[in-house]
């Protein structure tokens, strides 16, 4: 074989530490070790929401975004790695299909549009608004950075799979997420500024190691739905959930940032989302979901599945965060160091 | 786009579409901030769909709700 013309990333995100045999074998392969990769049976026996499977999947998905320092770029399309990814995805997706209650898209969407008048104790944004402390806001931002530093990226993959109103609406929202033509307005960049206000490191991938499985799973869901054309209906359901629930949640988080004196950029990220997502909600419901279901009515159960899966994984994350914080413990695998 | 309030104040938005508040409950008036949403008691999810006239294509002013404008979501939706 001639010398590979393929780039190995000199810089870039560092590979995270393994969390068990599945992630250990995948990470070893990315470092070009020759050990065996997990078999389909091993993937099929793993805890679908557990740290080992979720980290293995996270690392494999990350090859499609930014890759890792010292890892060959063309590992993204390595057939052996792709077949491991497939087995892990099937385990994860199978569990979600079992655990997400069946519903119609309209019914699922309607439920999202009702704001609880009070706090039933299960909402992270209500908790942070009312009594969140600065260290908890820092943990929250560190966890969410796994998504927000690539905000709207997983959803861009759906664009070639849409047409007409759904495509135009989706592209318009994504345009807004990517700064509407101005680099300084890219939402991922606004989030990096929030992190700086909170004294966090804005390096992409910096907080993967401290992130619990529940946080990895929320991001893995987006990558899973974004990368599979067959799951485009679910991707749209997921995206609609994010946009529809964002405005009121962002209002509460903006207040939490103000109350704790987190800083102007920290407030701005959530203030911007109050207003932007009130618009995005309208467009996503009428144009994107409405347009998609007009074109492909048979995708209705998938749209509902995307809504339900998002809710399920967000609820699991909320349980983890609130359980730790109410006990005055860090919700991360290892607490953040003071700045 | 520019929105001129009843008192003559002008606010400007550079968004591709804006959602104007017609329920008067927004804390970001004149922009909608989803304060129009129906509320359920804590713990329970109210049955039935939320009312948001723009999204449901009902005429404005009935019981409030965001309204797309300026060639945006509402105009294309018939
Ligand atoms: S907040 Fe008034 S219409 Fe949405
Ligand atoms: Fe955003
Ligand atoms: Fe948005």
XYZ file of C-alpha atoms and ligand atoms in Angstrom:
423
model
C 0.000 0.000 0.000
C 1.332 3.416 -0.866
C 1.666 6.110 1.755
C -1.744 7.316 2.806
C -2.716 10.694 1.401
C -5.094 10.962 4.290
C -4.656 13.563 6.940
C -4.144 12.746 10.558
C -5.389 15.705 12.503
C -2.391 17.338 14.146
C -4.552 19.424 16.442
C -8.153 19.048 17.464
C -10.160 17.651 20.310
C -8.406 15.156 22.565
C -9.747 11.634 22.723
C -11.720 11.083 25.930
C -10.915 8.357 28.455
C -12.709 5.040 28.038
C -15.637 3.944 30.218
C -15.590 0.217 29.647
C -14.825 -2.460 27.056
C -16.898 -1.054 24.170
C -15.541 2.476 24.357
C -12.084 1.128 25.215
C -11.929 -0.980 22.050
C -13.223 1.843 19.846
C -10.748 4.338 21.318
C -7.892 1.885 20.861
C -8.794 1.454 17.189
C -8.846 5.221 16.709
C -5.306 5.264 18.058
C -4.541 2.674 15.371
C -4.103 -0.224 17.743
C -4.951 -3.610 16.253
C -7.081 -5.112 19.030
C -10.523 -6.541 18.256
C -13.549 -4.295 17.948
C -16.746 -5.098 19.849
C -18.956 -7.713 18.229
C -22.615 -7.269 17.466
C -23.428 -9.578 20.393
C -21.377 -7.508 22.811
C -23.064 -4.313 21.625
C -26.437 -6.016 21.893
C -25.846 -6.940 25.540
C -24.693 -3.503 26.670
C -26.805 -1.110 28.728
C -28.295 1.048 25.950
C -28.217 4.203 28.098
C -25.058 3.304 30.015
C -21.749 5.175 30.016
C -19.765 2.630 27.998
C -22.130 2.397 25.038
C -22.936 6.094 25.053
C -19.283 7.111 25.054
C -18.394 4.632 22.283
C -21.213 6.040 20.183
C -20.272 9.611 21.025
C -16.708 9.107 19.872
C -17.793 7.406 16.644
C -20.217 10.233 15.879
C -17.598 12.854 16.593
C -15.653 11.528 13.583
C -18.424 13.070 11.455
C -18.067 16.495 13.097
C -14.551 17.545 14.052
C -12.601 14.333 14.549
C -9.802 14.102 17.114
C -6.200 15.150 17.388
C -3.930 12.367 16.150
C -6.781 10.394 14.571
C -6.988 9.769 10.815
C -9.759 11.796 9.209
C -10.785 8.860 7.023
C -11.681 6.748 10.045
C -15.032 8.469 9.565
C -15.793 5.979 6.789
C -13.882 2.949 8.072
C -16.236 0.013 7.403
C -15.248 -1.842 10.568
C -15.932 1.215 12.727
C -19.172 1.898 10.870
C -20.380 -1.605 11.559
C -19.669 -1.171 15.275
C -21.540 2.115 15.141
C -24.466 0.360 13.528
C -24.619 -2.286 16.261
C -24.453 0.366 19.007
C -27.086 2.461 17.280
C -29.413 -0.483 16.976
C -29.115 -1.153 20.688
C -29.772 2.509 21.554
C -32.545 3.005 19.019
C -34.181 -0.284 19.973
C -34.335 0.792 23.617
C -35.821 4.147 22.679
C -38.422 2.515 20.454
C -39.450 0.343 23.396
C -39.393 3.081 26.016
C -41.011 5.964 24.154
C -44.783 5.766 24.459
C -46.581 5.786 21.114
C -48.392 9.003 20.315
C -49.615 11.018 17.368
C -47.480 13.943 16.243
C -50.265 16.431 16.825
C -50.912 15.183 20.319
C -47.186 15.120 21.128
C -46.725 18.655 19.817
C -49.760 19.963 21.677
C -48.340 18.695 24.960
C -45.154 20.691 24.352
C -47.134 23.888 23.965
C -48.519 23.812 27.463
C -46.370 25.582 29.965
C -46.585 24.307 33.499
C -47.979 27.182 35.552
C -45.785 26.170 38.434
C -42.777 23.999 38.988
C -43.468 20.324 39.619
C -39.897 19.847 40.792
C -38.622 18.040 37.710
C -37.498 20.986 35.612
C -33.860 22.004 35.558
C -34.568 25.516 34.257
C -37.144 26.158 36.990
C -34.679 24.938 39.596
C -31.820 27.057 38.285
C -34.021 30.125 37.975
C -35.218 29.856 41.549
C -32.244 28.608 43.476
C -29.432 27.734 41.092
C -26.014 28.653 42.361
C -23.138 29.766 40.219
C -21.305 26.434 40.496
C -24.441 24.653 39.270
C -24.768 27.029 36.324
C -21.148 26.276 35.484
C -21.814 22.548 35.565
C -24.907 23.027 33.454
C -23.000 25.043 30.843
C -20.114 22.548 30.812
C -22.548 19.691 30.067
C -24.522 21.601 27.494
C -21.332 22.651 25.741
C -21.213 19.184 24.191
C -24.115 20.316 22.071
C -23.994 24.100 22.088
C -20.438 24.305 20.758
C -21.833 22.550 17.686
C -25.288 24.061 17.981
C -27.554 23.303 15.016
C -24.860 21.206 13.291
C -26.568 17.805 13.696
C -29.754 19.234 12.205
C -28.058 20.573 9.089
C -27.705 16.995 7.844
C -31.442 16.761 7.281
C -31.565 19.537 4.680
C -30.903 17.454 1.535
C -33.624 15.071 2.667
C -36.357 17.700 2.737
C -38.118 19.614 0.015
C -40.494 22.510 -0.419
C -41.812 24.245 2.685
C -40.013 21.924 5.088
C -36.662 22.596 3.428
C -37.159 26.366 3.185
C -38.308 26.637 6.798
C -35.526 24.434 8.115
C -32.882 26.331 6.143
C -34.213 29.669 7.423
C -34.008 28.544 11.061
C -30.547 27.088 10.548
C -29.478 30.372 8.924
C -30.468 32.141 12.145
C -28.656 29.540 14.282
C -25.532 30.084 12.190
C -25.554 33.842 12.730
C -27.676 34.981 9.763
C -24.599 35.695 7.688
C -22.532 37.163 10.528
C -19.886 34.980 12.136
C -20.153 36.852 15.423
C -23.820 35.843 15.638
C -23.285 32.071 15.341
C -25.096 30.572 18.327
C -22.179 28.251 19.076
C -20.029 31.348 19.354
C -22.521 33.066 21.647
C -22.341 29.976 23.819
C -18.555 30.092 23.906
C -18.847 33.673 25.177
C -21.238 32.447 27.877
C -18.660 29.843 28.880
C -15.985 32.498 29.128
C -18.214 34.536 31.443
C -18.552 31.440 33.602
C -14.809 30.809 33.653
C -15.075 27.642 31.546
C -12.679 26.384 28.888
C -14.238 26.878 25.431
C -12.111 24.195 23.762
C -14.349 21.915 21.704
C -14.778 18.571 23.443
C -13.163 19.760 26.662
C -16.033 18.555 28.896
C -16.722 15.128 27.392
C -14.815 13.336 30.168
C -16.793 14.891 33.030
C -20.137 14.465 31.207
C -22.331 11.653 32.556
C -23.959 9.160 30.194
C -27.295 10.973 30.464
C -25.720 14.053 28.892
C -23.958 12.079 26.156
C -27.237 10.379 25.264
C -29.015 13.674 24.534
C -26.315 14.601 22.018
C -26.055 11.097 20.583
C -29.766 11.209 19.811
C -29.272 14.250 17.571
C -26.352 12.670 15.754
C -28.247 9.416 15.288
C -31.293 11.161 13.871
C -29.243 13.604 11.826
C -27.067 10.989 10.136
C -29.853 8.643 9.049
C -32.137 9.668 6.226
C -34.518 6.945 7.386
C -34.903 8.857 10.655
C -35.589 12.281 9.095
C -39.099 12.399 10.541
C -37.716 11.791 14.022
C -35.002 14.406 13.489
C -37.690 16.954 12.665
C -39.689 15.903 15.743
C -36.573 16.293 17.863
C -35.767 19.697 16.388
C -39.336 20.895 16.875
C -39.144 19.857 20.539
C -35.986 21.862 21.063
C -37.367 24.963 19.377
C -40.814 24.814 20.958
C -39.573 24.329 24.516
C -36.626 26.694 24.259
C -38.210 30.127 24.712
C -39.710 29.720 28.179
C -36.752 27.630 29.366
C -34.315 30.228 28.074
C -36.238 32.963 29.886
C -35.713 31.088 33.161
C -32.039 30.448 32.462
C -31.482 34.098 31.520
C -32.941 35.027 34.896
C -30.682 32.518 36.630
C -27.668 34.101 34.915
C -28.807 37.587 35.927
C -29.513 36.625 39.517
C -26.111 35.019 39.993
C -24.240 37.795 38.185
C -22.829 35.325 35.669
C -22.045 38.070 33.184
C -23.444 39.867 30.134
C -22.568 37.224 27.528
C -24.106 34.516 29.722
C -27.332 36.509 29.918
C -27.228 37.340 26.233
C -27.080 33.725 25.051
C -30.378 32.926 26.756
C -32.017 36.313 26.071
C -31.315 35.806 22.377
C -32.953 32.375 22.548
C -36.126 33.702 24.189
C -36.815 35.854 21.168
C -35.271 33.777 18.393
C -36.997 30.583 19.434
C -40.413 32.234 19.708
C -39.968 32.778 15.962
C -38.355 29.400 15.325
C -41.283 27.722 17.036
C -43.757 29.252 14.613
C -41.681 28.330 11.577
C -40.841 24.827 12.752
C -44.436 23.941 13.512
C -46.113 25.397 10.473
C -43.495 25.125 7.773
C -41.144 22.355 8.813
C -43.400 19.847 10.576
C -46.450 20.957 8.591
C -44.564 20.870 5.301
C -42.919 17.524 5.967
C -46.178 15.841 6.948
C -47.938 17.319 3.922
C -45.228 15.811 1.699
C -44.794 12.561 3.598
C -47.790 11.905 5.856
C -46.517 8.408 6.604
C -43.738 9.975 8.708
C -46.172 11.101 11.402
C -45.313 8.326 13.877
C -41.615 9.102 13.395
C -42.123 12.787 14.132
C -43.929 11.775 17.318
C -41.126 9.342 18.134
C -38.542 12.114 17.808
C -40.544 14.280 20.190
C -40.953 11.442 22.681
C -37.320 10.295 22.552
C -36.108 13.843 23.180
C -38.410 14.188 26.166
C -37.350 10.838 27.586
C -33.622 11.561 27.400
C -34.017 15.121 28.685
C -36.017 13.805 31.634
C -33.269 11.300 32.429
C -30.685 14.077 32.366
C -32.859 16.304 34.564
C -33.213 13.498 37.114
C -29.462 13.081 37.238
C -28.756 16.811 37.572
C -31.419 17.606 40.144
C -30.672 14.482 42.177
C -27.064 15.546 42.562
C -27.643 19.261 43.063
C -30.389 18.827 45.644
C -27.942 16.672 47.604
C -25.359 19.444 47.200
C -23.183 17.178 45.067
C -21.578 17.732 41.695
C -23.637 16.305 38.817
C -20.470 15.721 36.810
C -18.267 12.635 36.884
C -15.510 14.832 38.218
C -16.186 18.290 39.623
C -14.942 21.347 37.770
C -11.873 23.037 39.091
C -12.234 26.584 40.301
C -10.995 29.236 37.943
C -37.991 45.276 9.721
C -39.313 48.098 11.891
C -42.275 47.978 14.197
C -43.847 51.271 15.261
C -45.669 51.068 18.576
C -48.878 52.880 19.495
C -46.783 55.432 21.377
C -44.596 56.035 18.345
C -41.558 54.084 19.554
C -39.727 52.196 16.830
C -38.090 48.824 17.333
C -36.020 47.078 14.710
C -35.453 43.380 14.054
C -33.075 41.820 11.550
C -34.630 38.389 11.752
C -35.840 36.576 8.607
C -39.308 36.547 10.113
C -40.616 38.112 13.277
C -43.321 36.944 15.656
C -45.384 39.885 16.863
C -47.107 39.590 20.196
C -50.852 40.021 19.945
C -51.704 38.819 23.444
C -49.938 41.718 25.196
C -48.416 39.378 27.746
C -44.924 39.251 26.274
C -42.108 40.541 28.399
C -40.235 41.307 25.185
C -43.089 43.287 23.639
C -43.649 43.856 20.703
C -42.008 40.491 20.038
C -43.708 37.271 21.097
C -41.865 35.423 23.863
C -44.367 32.532 24.117
C -46.020 34.012 27.198
C -49.324 33.473 25.362
C -49.122 29.761 26.083
C -51.808 28.009 27.937
C -50.769 26.946 31.400
C -51.391 23.716 33.195
C -51.420 23.279 36.954
C -48.077 22.074 38.305
C -47.626 18.337 37.991
C -50.498 17.795 35.608
C -50.555 18.262 31.888
C -53.750 19.898 30.720
C -55.650 18.042 28.041
C -56.317 19.501 24.647
C -54.212 21.600 22.332
C -52.686 24.946 23.268
C -54.191 27.954 21.617
C -51.857 29.912 19.473
C -53.961 31.636 16.855
C -51.184 32.342 14.401
C -50.058 28.770 14.392
C -53.604 27.521 14.224
C -54.391 30.063 11.512
C -57.221 31.640 13.464
C -57.807 35.350 12.994
C -55.797 37.601 15.247
C -57.202 39.122 18.386
C -59.306 36.145 19.359
C -57.307 35.204 22.372
C -53.846 36.366 21.596
C -50.944 34.613 20.018
C -47.936 35.227 17.871
C -48.435 36.332 14.331
C -45.892 35.800 11.627
C -45.246 38.839 9.465
C -43.402 40.286 6.602
C -43.609 37.493 4.069
C -42.813 35.011 6.790
C -44.429 31.958 8.141
C -48.008 33.119 8.059
C -48.026 34.533 4.544
C -46.777 31.296 3.005
C -49.085 29.078 4.863
C -52.315 28.746 2.932
S -46.319 36.310 23.945
Fe -47.980 37.490 23.210
S -48.450 36.402 21.410
Fe -46.797 35.236 22.149
Fe -29.875 28.610 18.898
Fe -33.639 28.083 17.656
